[in-house]
Amino acid sequence: MAPSLRICTLLLAFTTIFASSALVLAWDQAVLSSETPSEQALLDYSWIQKLGAVGDSYAAGLGAGKRLDWSCSRYDHSYPALLHSSLFLGANPYRSFQFLACSGATSEEVVAKQISALDDDLDIVTVSAGGNDVGLSIIMNHCIYQFFMSNQDACENALSETWSKIENELPGNLTTLLEALKPKVSKRNGTIYYTGYARFFGTDDNTCDSITWAVWSPGSEAAKQYLTLGRRKTMNAMVDAVNKRIKDAVEKAGDHVVFVDYDDYVAENKGRYCEAGVMEPAPNRLGLYFYEWKTVDTGDNTTALSRAGDDVPKGSFESEIAEWTNRTHQEHPDWKFGPEDDEKIVLGAGKERSSEIIGDTVSWLLPDFWKRVFHLRPAGHLLIANLVLDKITETSAKLAEARVLEEEVFLIDA
Ligand SMILES: *[C@@H]1O[C@H](CO)[C@@H](O)[C@H](O)[C@H]1NC(C)=O
Ligand SMILES: *[C@@H]1O[C@H](CO)[C@@H](O)[C@H](O)[C@H]1NC(C)=O
Ligand SMILES: *[C@@H]1O[C@H](CO)[C@@H](O)[C@H](O)[C@H]1NC(C)=O
Ligand SMILES: CC(=O)N[C@H]1CO[C@H](CO)[C@@H](O)[C@@H]1O
């Protein structure tokens, strides 16, 4: 992790604070000259003693760094884990951290299993949820990898079902989640930071039009999906629409909820699949923010990732891939798995079963590389952690201003 990135963010934070306090200063010179918090004070995060993180696999950080637990696939380079580290909120022996995010969780499950388990009076909670409500992974299946490959074009149907859920169900589900979460943060400073999603595809040229990531061969030629410009734009628009609903729900939820939108940064940094001129697959392209099936991060154990490791927890993102794959394998025993012609995979090779967890598991037949596709790499989580920290600093500045105003009112009253 480059410390220079952190310093850049701090500079950005300074600029924001200076800009906002300059405004207030002009407004009320006298009161603020003695009361404006120094930037030193605003960058002191020691008051944050109760931190929580809920949500789906994007909050769990599926695949990024070292795995922290089995049943929810939380990872140590996830943005919540980064925030809790000395690099972001600082080392603080008094800070508690409830990391409850879980791969596969819908907003309903986040409310039922995670929010209900949170402590009261939290200073900060981060949340990522909504993608599983509308079936973003189903789109990934039917329109991209086709782990389950049906005989006809299932992508268009999946797209229209997702559109309908984004319109009709998502807004209500997001508000329900936020109403459940709000009482968990402290009345005074407590704030919820809701992180969105990022559009997955570059749309600047047609280089990807002839690319299919369909995993079965020969598979059904008629059903094979391609990463055409039109498709990429549609799938991006879907992520945009989800982010828009999140932004609306956050605004509706009031002062203590902040939307953290990292999508534009991923686009600006050309961190998506099919960026201009990129011939996919390009799993280890410098600057790619998402995992492809053969992406290797610094520190990854390639041997382990190339084999089928443990089975996967029921209900997780990974278990969907496992079930789709198995279903096609059952229906078409003669088809071979593997997106690249030169490396067909023998399903199930090298699998180790963990006896203590059988029952909650789904058989995992593929190399472990596949467990994290379409999720953010550590650089993506670093970006989100930086943006959340900037928002925390901004919120602190606003709260400090509010305290000064309160005091002013008190002085006038007295
Ligand atoms: C990498 O993974 C393999 C297979 O799981 C294991 O045998 C090996 O010890 C690991 N290497 C390191 C450096 O952890
Ligand atoms: C695949 O699915 C079949 C039928 O649903 C099931 O009997 C079988 O155990 C599954 N195989 C694996 C490896 O999970
Ligand atoms: C609220 O936040 C400010 C920093 O913005 C901090 O100085 C203060 O101690 C916090 N109050 C509580 C109750 O945590
Ligand atoms: C996943 C989830 O929570 N879905 C719910 C969203 O809201 C609708 C009602 O509008 C419910 O029917 C879904 O179960």
GROMACS .gro file of C-alpha atoms and ligand atoms in nm:
model
  470
    1MET     CA    1   0.000   0.000   0.000
    2ALA     CA    2   0.149   0.332  -0.100
    3PRO     CA    3   0.157   0.584   0.184
    4SER     CA    4   0.162   0.859  -0.077
    5LEU     CA    5  -0.199   0.779  -0.163
    6ARG     CA    6  -0.297   0.845   0.197
    7ILE     CA    7  -0.107   1.175   0.194
    8CYS     CA    8  -0.286   1.283  -0.122
    9THR     CA    9  -0.617   1.212   0.042
   10LEU     CA   10  -0.518   1.410   0.348
   11LEU     CA   11  -0.430   1.704   0.126
   12LEU     CA   12  -0.767   1.675  -0.042
   13ALA     CA   13  -0.933   1.665   0.298
   14PHE     CA   14  -0.744   1.977   0.406
   15THR     CA   15  -0.862   2.159   0.097
   16THR     CA   16  -1.222   2.068   0.166
   17ILE     CA   17  -1.201   2.176   0.526
   18PHE     CA   18  -1.026   2.501   0.444
   19ALA     CA   19  -1.282   2.576   0.178
   20SER     CA   20  -1.578   2.514   0.405
   21SER     CA   21  -1.435   2.691   0.710
   22ALA     CA   22  -1.338   2.991   0.497
   23LEU     CA   23  -1.705   3.023   0.402
   24VAL     CA   24  -1.820   3.007   0.759
   25LEU     CA   25  -1.545   3.241   0.871
   26ALA     CA   26  -1.665   3.508   0.633
   27TRP     CA   27  -2.010   3.456   0.774
   28ASP     CA   28  -1.919   3.492   1.137
   29GLN     CA   29  -1.565   3.599   1.197
   30ALA     CA   30  -1.592   3.667   1.566
   31VAL     CA   31  -1.736   3.342   1.693
   32LEU     CA   32  -1.534   3.118   1.468
   33SER     CA   33  -1.190   3.266   1.508
   34SER     CA   34  -1.155   3.098   1.843
   35GLU     CA   35  -1.379   2.800   1.772
   36THR     CA   36  -1.289   2.666   1.427
   37PRO     CA   37  -1.129   2.329   1.480
   38SER     CA   38  -0.777   2.300   1.351
   39GLU     CA   39  -0.724   2.055   1.070
   40GLN     CA   40  -0.522   1.862   1.324
   41ALA     CA   41  -0.836   1.816   1.534
   42LEU     CA   42  -1.046   1.712   1.235
   43LEU     CA   43  -0.792   1.448   1.136
   44ASP     CA   44  -0.790   1.305   1.484
   45TYR     CA   45  -1.020   1.006   1.462
   46SER     CA   46  -0.970   0.885   1.817
   47TRP     CA   47  -1.332   0.977   1.905
   48ILE     CA   48  -1.441   0.689   1.679
   49GLN     CA   49  -1.457   0.407   1.927
   50LYS     CA   50  -1.739   0.198   1.791
   51LEU     CA   51  -1.715   0.100   1.426
   52GLY     CA   52  -1.948  -0.136   1.240
   53ALA     CA   53  -1.955  -0.275   0.887
   54VAL     CA   54  -2.254  -0.452   0.733
   55GLY     CA   55  -2.351  -0.554   0.382
   56ASP     CA   56  -2.281  -0.794   0.097
   57SER     CA   57  -1.968  -0.940  -0.062
   58TYR     CA   58  -1.853  -0.596  -0.175
   59ALA     CA   59  -1.833  -0.495   0.190
   60ALA     CA   60  -1.689  -0.832   0.293
   61GLY     CA   61  -1.417  -0.772   0.034
   62LEU     CA   62  -1.454  -1.113  -0.128
   63GLY     CA   63  -1.113  -1.220  -0.259
   64ALA     CA   64  -0.909  -0.915  -0.152
   65GLY     CA   65  -0.610  -1.009   0.061
   66LYS     CA   66  -0.629  -1.280   0.325
   67ARG     CA   67  -0.951  -1.450   0.416
   68LEU     CA   68  -1.067  -1.372   0.771
   69ASP     CA   69  -1.353  -1.618   0.815
   70TRP     CA   70  -1.514  -1.909   0.641
   71SER     CA   71  -1.888  -1.853   0.643
   72CYS     CA   72  -1.907  -1.497   0.510
   73SER     CA   73  -1.587  -1.464   0.305
   74ARG     CA   74  -1.458  -1.151   0.475
   75TYR     CA   75  -1.109  -1.043   0.371
   76ASP     CA   76  -0.843  -0.827   0.530
   77HIS     CA   77  -0.810  -0.589   0.235
   78SER     CA   78  -1.181  -0.508   0.231
   79TYR     CA   79  -1.253  -0.137   0.278
   80PRO     CA   80  -1.402  -0.188   0.627
   81ALA     CA   81  -1.093  -0.379   0.744
   82LEU     CA   82  -0.870  -0.111   0.592
   83LEU     CA   83  -1.066   0.165   0.767
   84HIS     CA   84  -1.018  -0.009   1.101
   85SER     CA   85  -0.640  -0.032   1.041
   86SER     CA   86  -0.367   0.205   1.153
   87LEU     CA   87  -0.337   0.336   0.797
   88PHE     CA   88  -0.685   0.491   0.804
   89LEU     CA   89  -0.862   0.551   1.137
   90GLY     CA   90  -0.534   0.492   1.321
   91ALA     CA   91  -0.432   0.243   1.584
   92ASN     CA   92  -0.677   0.277   1.871
   93PRO     CA   93  -0.693   0.010   2.139
   94TYR     CA   94  -1.033   0.145   2.253
   95ARG     CA   95  -1.201   0.108   1.914
   96SER     CA   96  -1.435  -0.189   1.870
   97PHE     CA   97  -1.502  -0.319   1.522
   98GLN     CA   98  -1.803  -0.532   1.430
   99PHE     CA   99  -1.736  -0.667   1.083
  100LEU     CA  100  -2.062  -0.846   0.995
  101ALA     CA  101  -2.079  -0.810   0.616
  102CYS     CA  102  -2.148  -1.140   0.442
  103SER     CA  103  -2.112  -1.269   0.087
  104GLY     CA  104  -2.450  -1.317  -0.078
  105ALA     CA  105  -2.653  -1.102   0.165
  106THR     CA  106  -2.961  -0.924   0.034
  107SER     CA  107  -3.084  -0.610   0.207
  108GLU     CA  108  -3.341  -0.821   0.387
  109GLU     CA  109  -3.067  -1.049   0.522
  110VAL     CA  110  -2.854  -0.753   0.619
  111VAL     CA  111  -3.145  -0.626   0.831
  112ALA     CA  112  -3.232  -0.965   0.982
  113LYS     CA  113  -2.888  -1.107   1.051
  114GLN     CA  114  -2.641  -0.822   1.061
  115ILE     CA  115  -2.810  -0.500   1.175
  116SER     CA  116  -2.989  -0.690   1.450
  117ALA     CA  117  -2.649  -0.804   1.580
  118LEU     CA  118  -2.493  -0.455   1.586
  119ASP     CA  119  -2.419  -0.277   1.914
  120ASP     CA  120  -2.604   0.046   1.992
  121ASP     CA  121  -2.443   0.391   1.989
  122LEU     CA  122  -2.207   0.322   1.703
  123ASP     CA  123  -1.993   0.614   1.592
  124ILE     CA  124  -1.964   0.492   1.236
  125VAL     CA  125  -2.128   0.218   1.030
  126THR     CA  126  -2.047   0.140   0.668
  127VAL     CA  127  -2.290  -0.049   0.447
  128SER     CA  128  -2.303  -0.193   0.096
  129ALA     CA  129  -2.627  -0.363  -0.008
  130GLY     CA  130  -2.884  -0.378  -0.286
  131GLY     CA  131  -2.692  -0.558  -0.562
  132ASN     CA  132  -2.816  -0.899  -0.451
  133ASP     CA  133  -3.175  -0.774  -0.419
  134VAL     CA  134  -3.187  -0.699  -0.789
  135GLY     CA  135  -2.983  -1.000  -0.901
  136LEU     CA  136  -2.664  -0.844  -1.035
  137SER     CA  137  -2.499  -1.188  -1.007
  138ILE     CA  138  -2.778  -1.338  -1.218
  139ILE     CA  139  -2.686  -1.090  -1.492
  140MET     CA  140  -2.323  -1.192  -1.455
  141ASN     CA  141  -2.431  -1.552  -1.502
  142HIS     CA  142  -2.668  -1.516  -1.796
  143CYS     CA  143  -2.500  -1.232  -1.982
  144ILE     CA  144  -2.132  -1.296  -1.918
  145TYR     CA  145  -1.994  -1.626  -1.791
  146GLN     CA  146  -2.297  -1.847  -1.844
  147PHE     CA  147  -2.198  -2.088  -1.567
  148PHE     CA  148  -2.551  -2.209  -1.617
  149MET     CA  149  -2.593  -2.216  -1.990
  150SER     CA  150  -2.949  -2.258  -2.102
  151ASN     CA  151  -3.033  -2.343  -2.459
  152GLN     CA  152  -3.183  -2.009  -2.544
  153ASP     CA  153  -3.091  -1.649  -2.476
  154ALA     CA  154  -3.158  -1.601  -2.107
  155CYS     CA  155  -2.970  -1.275  -2.082
  156GLU     CA  156  -3.245  -1.045  -2.210
  157ASN     CA  157  -3.493  -1.193  -1.966
  158ALA     CA  158  -3.251  -1.153  -1.676
  159LEU     CA  159  -3.192  -0.791  -1.774
  160SER     CA  160  -3.559  -0.705  -1.781
  161GLU     CA  161  -3.622  -0.876  -1.447
  162THR     CA  162  -3.340  -0.678  -1.290
  163TRP     CA  163  -3.470  -0.351  -1.437
  164SER     CA  164  -3.808  -0.421  -1.289
  165LYS     CA  165  -3.663  -0.492  -0.944
  166ILE     CA  166  -3.452  -0.177  -0.955
  167GLU     CA  167  -3.767   0.024  -1.028
  168ASN     CA  168  -4.018  -0.151  -0.809
  169GLU     CA  169  -3.845  -0.319  -0.517
  170LEU     CA  170  -3.508  -0.163  -0.457
  171PRO     CA  171  -3.616   0.184  -0.335
  172GLY     CA  172  -3.839   0.038  -0.064
  173ASN     CA  173  -3.583  -0.222   0.037
  174LEU     CA  174  -3.309   0.039   0.074
  175THR     CA  175  -3.527   0.262   0.288
  176THR     CA  176  -3.625  -0.034   0.507
  177LEU     CA  177  -3.257  -0.112   0.559
  178LEU     CA  178  -3.166   0.246   0.646
  179GLU     CA  179  -3.457   0.284   0.888
  180ALA     CA  180  -3.335  -0.030   1.066
  181LEU     CA  181  -2.978   0.096   1.073
  182LYS     CA  182  -3.036   0.456   1.186
  183PRO     CA  183  -3.123   0.372   1.548
  184LYS     CA  184  -2.789   0.191   1.580
  185VAL     CA  185  -2.572   0.502   1.544
  186SER     CA  186  -2.514   0.749   1.825
  187LYS     CA  187  -2.748   1.051   1.832
  188ARG     CA  188  -2.470   1.305   1.843
  189ASN     CA  189  -2.201   1.220   1.590
  190GLY     CA  190  -2.308   0.880   1.463
  191THR     CA  191  -2.307   0.850   1.084
  192ILE     CA  192  -2.385   0.579   0.827
  193TYR     CA  193  -2.164   0.565   0.516
  194TYR     CA  194  -2.340   0.385   0.231
  195THR     CA  195  -2.104   0.270  -0.043
  196GLY     CA  196  -2.242   0.214  -0.394
  197TYR     CA  197  -2.123  -0.002  -0.682
  198ALA     CA  198  -1.904   0.068  -0.986
  199ARG     CA  199  -1.988   0.024  -1.351
  200PHE     CA  200  -1.795  -0.279  -1.469
  201PHE     CA  201  -1.717  -0.196  -1.832
  202GLY     CA  202  -1.528   0.052  -2.041
  203THR     CA  203  -1.745   0.174  -2.330
  204ASP     CA  204  -1.502   0.376  -2.538
  205ASP     CA  205  -1.457   0.137  -2.828
  206ASN     CA  206  -1.556  -0.190  -2.993
  207THR     CA  207  -1.246  -0.395  -2.906
  208CYS     CA  208  -1.453  -0.628  -2.686
  209ASP     CA  209  -1.740  -0.680  -2.928
  210SER     CA  210  -1.615  -1.016  -3.050
  211ILE     CA  211  -1.523  -1.140  -2.702
  212THR     CA  212  -1.728  -1.398  -2.518
  213TRP     CA  213  -1.648  -1.506  -2.163
  214ALA     CA  214  -1.887  -1.800  -2.182
  215VAL     CA  215  -1.722  -2.082  -1.990
  216TRP     CA  216  -1.851  -2.396  -2.165
  217SER     CA  217  -1.731  -2.546  -2.488
  218PRO     CA  218  -1.864  -2.625  -2.723
  219GLY     CA  219  -2.172  -2.511  -2.527
  220SER     CA  220  -2.463  -2.380  -2.723
  221GLU     CA  221  -2.342  -2.146  -2.996
  222ALA     CA  222  -2.685  -1.989  -3.027
  223ALA     CA  223  -2.692  -1.900  -2.659
  224LYS     CA  224  -2.340  -1.759  -2.629
  225GLN     CA  225  -2.320  -1.400  -2.512
  226TYR     CA  226  -2.069  -1.142  -2.630
  227LEU     CA  227  -1.932  -0.832  -2.462
  228THR     CA  228  -2.071  -0.598  -2.725
  229LEU     CA  229  -2.071  -0.225  -2.674
  230GLY     CA  230  -2.450  -0.221  -2.648
  231ARG     CA  231  -2.451  -0.488  -2.378
  232ARG     CA  232  -2.174  -0.322  -2.184
  233LYS     CA  233  -2.365   0.006  -2.190
  234THR     CA  234  -2.683  -0.166  -2.071
  235MET     CA  235  -2.505  -0.337  -1.783
  236ASN     CA  236  -2.335  -0.011  -1.685
  237ALA     CA  237  -2.669   0.169  -1.694
  238MET     CA  238  -2.799  -0.088  -1.450
  239VAL     CA  239  -2.524  -0.017  -1.200
  240ASP     CA  240  -2.590   0.355  -1.250
  241ALA     CA  241  -2.956   0.301  -1.175
  242VAL     CA  242  -2.877   0.106  -0.858
  243ASN     CA  243  -2.643   0.384  -0.742
  244LYS     CA  244  -2.912   0.642  -0.817
  245ARG     CA  245  -3.163   0.454  -0.600
  246ILE     CA  246  -2.907   0.434  -0.321
  247LYS     CA  247  -2.838   0.808  -0.348
  248ASP     CA  248  -3.212   0.882  -0.329
  249ALA     CA  249  -3.263   0.654  -0.029
  250VAL     CA  250  -2.967   0.813   0.147
  251GLU     CA  251  -3.103   1.165   0.087
  252LYS     CA  252  -3.443   1.060   0.213
  253ALA     CA  253  -3.288   0.911   0.526
  254GLY     CA  254  -3.162   1.247   0.654
  255ASP     CA  255  -2.850   1.401   0.802
  256HIS     CA  256  -2.683   1.099   0.950
  257VAL     CA  257  -2.648   0.904   0.627
  258VAL     CA  258  -2.386   0.976   0.360
  259PHE     CA  259  -2.351   0.820   0.014
  260VAL     CA  260  -1.996   0.726  -0.086
  261ASP     CA  261  -1.983   0.711  -0.465
  262TYR     CA  262  -1.658   0.569  -0.603
  263ASP     CA  263  -1.785   0.484  -0.950
  264ASP     CA  264  -1.637   0.784  -1.133
  265TYR     CA  265  -1.290   0.719  -0.991
  266VAL     CA  266  -1.289   0.362  -1.122
  267ALA     CA  267  -1.392   0.492  -1.464
  268GLU     CA  268  -1.137   0.776  -1.466
  269ASN     CA  269  -0.859   0.538  -1.370
  270LYS     CA  270  -0.957   0.299  -1.651
  271GLY     CA  271  -1.004   0.025  -1.397
  272ARG     CA  272  -1.286  -0.161  -1.574
  273TYR     CA  273  -1.313  -0.457  -1.806
  274CYS     CA  274  -1.291  -0.377  -2.178
  275GLU     CA  275  -1.127  -0.037  -2.146
  276ALA     CA  276  -1.036   0.120  -2.482
  277GLY     CA  277  -0.786  -0.088  -2.675
  278VAL     CA  278  -0.775  -0.368  -2.417
  279MET     CA  279  -0.805  -0.713  -2.568
  280GLU     CA  280  -0.980  -0.920  -2.304
  281PRO     CA  281  -0.910  -1.133  -2.115
  282ALA     CA  282  -0.642  -0.917  -1.956
  283PRO     CA  283  -0.663  -1.041  -1.596
  284ASN     CA  284  -0.341  -0.881  -1.479
  285ARG     CA  285  -0.361  -0.550  -1.658
  286LEU     CA  286  -0.207  -0.277  -1.448
  287GLY     CA  287  -0.486  -0.064  -1.305
  288LEU     CA  288  -0.766  -0.319  -1.339
  289TYR     CA  289  -0.986  -0.277  -1.029
  290PHE     CA  290  -1.187  -0.598  -1.067
  291TYR     CA  291  -1.097  -0.965  -1.061
  292GLU     CA  292  -1.100  -1.174  -1.375
  293TRP     CA  293  -1.064  -1.549  -1.347
  294LYS     CA  294  -0.686  -1.545  -1.354
  295THR     CA  295  -0.605  -1.223  -1.176
  296VAL     CA  296  -0.314  -1.254  -0.935
  297ASP     CA  297  -0.260  -0.986  -0.670
  298THR     CA  298   0.068  -0.926  -0.492
  299GLY     CA  299   0.081  -1.177  -0.211
  300ASP     CA  300  -0.163  -1.424  -0.367
  301ASN     CA  301  -0.076  -1.792  -0.357
  302THR     CA  302  -0.115  -1.891  -0.723
  303THR     CA  303  -0.088  -2.262  -0.647
  304ALA     CA  304  -0.380  -2.242  -0.406
  305LEU     CA  305  -0.589  -2.027  -0.642
  306SER     CA  306  -0.535  -2.268  -0.931
  307ARG     CA  307  -0.692  -2.560  -0.746
  308ALA     CA  308  -1.038  -2.621  -0.607
  309GLY     CA  309  -1.006  -2.553  -0.234
  310ASP     CA  310  -1.277  -2.569   0.029
  311ASP     CA  311  -1.640  -2.601  -0.064
  312VAL     CA  312  -1.840  -2.281  -0.034
  313PRO     CA  313  -2.104  -2.158   0.211
  314LYS     CA  314  -2.468  -2.195   0.110
  315GLY     CA  315  -2.626  -1.867   0.004
  316SER     CA  316  -2.296  -1.698  -0.083
  317PHE     CA  317  -2.199  -1.544  -0.414
  318GLU     CA  318  -1.960  -1.835  -0.465
  319SER     CA  319  -2.232  -2.093  -0.405
  320GLU     CA  320  -2.438  -1.949  -0.688
  321ILE     CA  321  -2.148  -2.006  -0.927
  322ALA     CA  322  -2.104  -2.358  -0.791
  323GLU     CA  323  -2.471  -2.447  -0.832
  324TRP     CA  324  -2.497  -2.302  -1.183
  325THR     CA  325  -2.183  -2.486  -1.290
  326ASN     CA  326  -2.295  -2.815  -1.144
  327ARG     CA  327  -2.632  -2.787  -1.310
  328THR     CA  328  -2.482  -2.744  -1.656
  329HIS     CA  329  -2.229  -3.018  -1.587
  330GLN     CA  330  -2.516  -3.255  -1.499
  331GLU     CA  331  -2.713  -3.163  -1.809
  332HIS     CA  332  -2.417  -3.169  -2.048
  333PRO     CA  333  -2.153  -3.412  -1.924
  334ASP     CA  334  -1.979  -3.386  -2.262
  335TRP     CA  335  -1.917  -3.009  -2.237
  336LYS     CA  336  -1.580  -2.889  -2.110
  337PHE     CA  337  -1.532  -2.599  -1.869
  338GLY     CA  338  -1.280  -2.325  -1.941
  339PRO     CA  339  -1.309  -1.992  -2.119
  340GLU     CA  340  -0.974  -2.023  -2.296
  341ASP     CA  341  -0.928  -2.302  -2.545
  342ASP     CA  342  -0.586  -2.394  -2.421
  343GLU     CA  343  -0.689  -2.468  -2.067
  344LYS     CA  344  -0.992  -2.675  -2.008
  345ILE     CA  345  -1.052  -2.750  -1.643
  346VAL     CA  346  -1.117  -3.094  -1.501
  347LEU     CA  347  -1.403  -3.015  -1.266
  348GLY     CA  348  -1.335  -3.097  -0.905
  349ALA     CA  349  -0.966  -3.171  -0.944
  350GLY     CA  350  -0.766  -3.129  -0.627
  351LYS     CA  351  -1.067  -3.063  -0.407
  352GLU     CA  352  -1.021  -3.082  -0.031
  353ARG     CA  353  -1.334  -3.125   0.181
  354SER     CA  354  -1.349  -2.961   0.521
  355SER     CA  355  -1.538  -3.214   0.727
  356GLU     CA  356  -1.647  -2.977   1.006
  357ILE     CA  357  -1.852  -2.756   0.777
  358ILE     CA  358  -2.034  -3.006   0.559
  359GLY     CA  359  -2.407  -2.939   0.578
  360ASP     CA  360  -2.380  -2.565   0.524
  361THR     CA  361  -2.179  -2.613   0.211
  362VAL     CA  362  -2.216  -2.639  -0.162
  363SER     CA  363  -1.960  -2.842  -0.355
  364TRP     CA  364  -1.707  -2.625  -0.525
  365LEU     CA  365  -1.568  -2.777  -0.841
  366LEU     CA  366  -1.360  -2.497  -0.994
  367PRO     CA  367  -1.021  -2.342  -0.934
  368ASP     CA  368  -1.049  -2.092  -0.651
  369PHE     CA  369  -0.970  -1.806  -0.889
  370TRP     CA  370  -1.337  -1.822  -0.987
  371LYS     CA  371  -1.470  -1.744  -0.640
  372ARG     CA  372  -1.401  -1.373  -0.668
  373VAL     CA  373  -1.476  -1.270  -1.025
  374PHE     CA  374  -1.658  -0.935  -1.061
  375HIS     CA  375  -1.538  -0.822  -0.719
  376LEU     CA  376  -1.298  -0.544  -0.628
  377ARG     CA  377  -0.926  -0.598  -0.594
  378PRO     CA  378  -0.734  -0.436  -0.306
  379ALA     CA  379  -0.679  -0.116  -0.508
  380GLY     CA  380  -1.058  -0.076  -0.528
  381HIS     CA  381  -1.099  -0.122  -0.154
  382LEU     CA  382  -0.816   0.122  -0.089
  383LEU     CA  383  -1.001   0.375  -0.303
  384ILE     CA  384  -1.327   0.326  -0.110
  385ALA     CA  385  -1.155   0.342   0.229
  386ASN     CA  386  -0.994   0.671   0.124
  387LEU     CA  387  -1.325   0.816   0.013
  388VAL     CA  388  -1.503   0.705   0.332
  389LEU     CA  389  -1.230   0.865   0.540
  390ASP     CA  390  -1.263   1.190   0.344
  391LYS     CA  391  -1.638   1.185   0.408
  392ILE     CA  392  -1.578   1.122   0.779
  393THR     CA  393  -1.349   1.424   0.790
  394GLU     CA  394  -1.608   1.634   0.606
  395THR     CA  395  -1.879   1.519   0.846
  396SER     CA  396  -1.659   1.611   1.143
  397ALA     CA  397  -1.613   1.960   1.002
  398LYS     CA  398  -1.990   1.998   0.962
  399LEU     CA  399  -2.056   1.871   1.311
  400ALA     CA  400  -1.798   2.111   1.449
  401GLU     CA  401  -1.966   2.400   1.268
  402ALA     CA  402  -2.301   2.292   1.403
  403ARG     CA  403  -2.162   2.290   1.756
  404VAL     CA  404  -2.029   2.643   1.709
  405LEU     CA  405  -2.366   2.763   1.582
  406GLU     CA  406  -2.541   2.601   1.874
  407GLU     CA  407  -2.309   2.781   2.109
  408GLU     CA  408  -2.373   3.107   1.929
  409VAL     CA  409  -2.748   3.063   1.968
  410PHE     CA  410  -2.687   2.986   2.332
  411LEU     CA  411  -2.486   3.309   2.375
  412ILE     CA  412  -2.754   3.517   2.205
  413ASP     CA  413  -3.026   3.356   2.417
  414ALA     CA  414  -2.826   3.423   2.732
  415LIG     C1  415   0.032  -2.213  -0.136
  415LIG     O1  416  -0.075  -2.302  -0.143
  415LIG     C2  417  -0.037  -2.438  -0.149
  415LIG     C3  418  -0.160  -2.519  -0.176
  415LIG     O2  419  -0.264  -2.489  -0.090
  415LIG     C4  420   0.033  -2.474  -0.019
  415LIG     O3  421   0.073  -2.610  -0.021
  415LIG     C5  422   0.154  -2.385  -0.001
  415LIG     O4  423   0.214  -2.408   0.123
  415LIG     C6  424   0.114  -2.238  -0.011
  415LIG     N1  425   0.232  -2.155  -0.012
  415LIG     C7  426   0.248  -2.053   0.071
  415LIG     C8  427   0.374  -1.975   0.053
  415LIG     O5  428   0.166  -2.025   0.156
  416LIG     C1  429  -2.475  -3.160  -0.855
  416LIG     O1  430  -2.615  -3.163  -0.859
  416LIG     C2  431  -2.669  -3.293  -0.845
  416LIG     C3  432  -2.818  -3.288  -0.876
  416LIG     O2  433  -2.877  -3.170  -0.834
  416LIG     C4  434  -2.637  -3.346  -0.707
  416LIG     O3  435  -2.693  -3.473  -0.687
  416LIG     C5  436  -2.485  -3.353  -0.695
  416LIG     O4  437  -2.449  -3.391  -0.565
  416LIG     C6  438  -2.420  -3.221  -0.728
  416LIG     N1  439  -2.282  -3.240  -0.739
  416LIG     C7  440  -2.197  -3.172  -0.669
  416LIG     C8  441  -2.053  -3.203  -0.687
  416LIG     O5  442  -2.236  -3.085  -0.592
  417LIG     C1  443  -1.798   1.405   1.811
  417LIG     O1  444  -1.698   1.433   1.714
  417LIG     C2  445  -1.600   1.527   1.753
  417LIG     C3  446  -1.503   1.541   1.638
  417LIG     O2  447  -1.571   1.586   1.525
  417LIG     C4  448  -1.529   1.481   1.878
  417LIG     O3  449  -1.438   1.581   1.920
  417LIG     C5  450  -1.629   1.454   1.987
  417LIG     O4  451  -1.564   1.400   2.097
  417LIG     C6  452  -1.732   1.355   1.936
  417LIG     N1  453  -1.834   1.332   2.038
  417LIG     C7  454  -1.868   1.211   2.076
  417LIG     C8  455  -1.976   1.203   2.179
  417LIG     O5  456  -1.816   1.112   2.029
  418LIG     C1  457  -3.417  -0.895  -0.119
  418LIG     C2  458  -3.529  -0.817  -0.061
  418LIG     O1  459  -3.521  -0.767   0.048
  418LIG     N1  460  -3.636  -0.808  -0.134
  418LIG     C3  461  -3.757  -0.747  -0.089
  418LIG     C4  462  -3.767  -0.607  -0.140
  418LIG     O2  463  -3.896  -0.555  -0.118
  418LIG     C5  464  -4.002  -0.631  -0.171
  418LIG     C6  465  -4.129  -0.558  -0.147
  418LIG     O3  466  -4.129  -0.435  -0.215
  418LIG     C7  467  -4.003  -0.768  -0.111
  418LIG     O4  468  -4.104  -0.846  -0.165
  418LIG     C8  469  -3.870  -0.835  -0.135
  418LIG     O5  470  -3.864  -0.957  -0.068
   0.00000   0.00000   0.00000
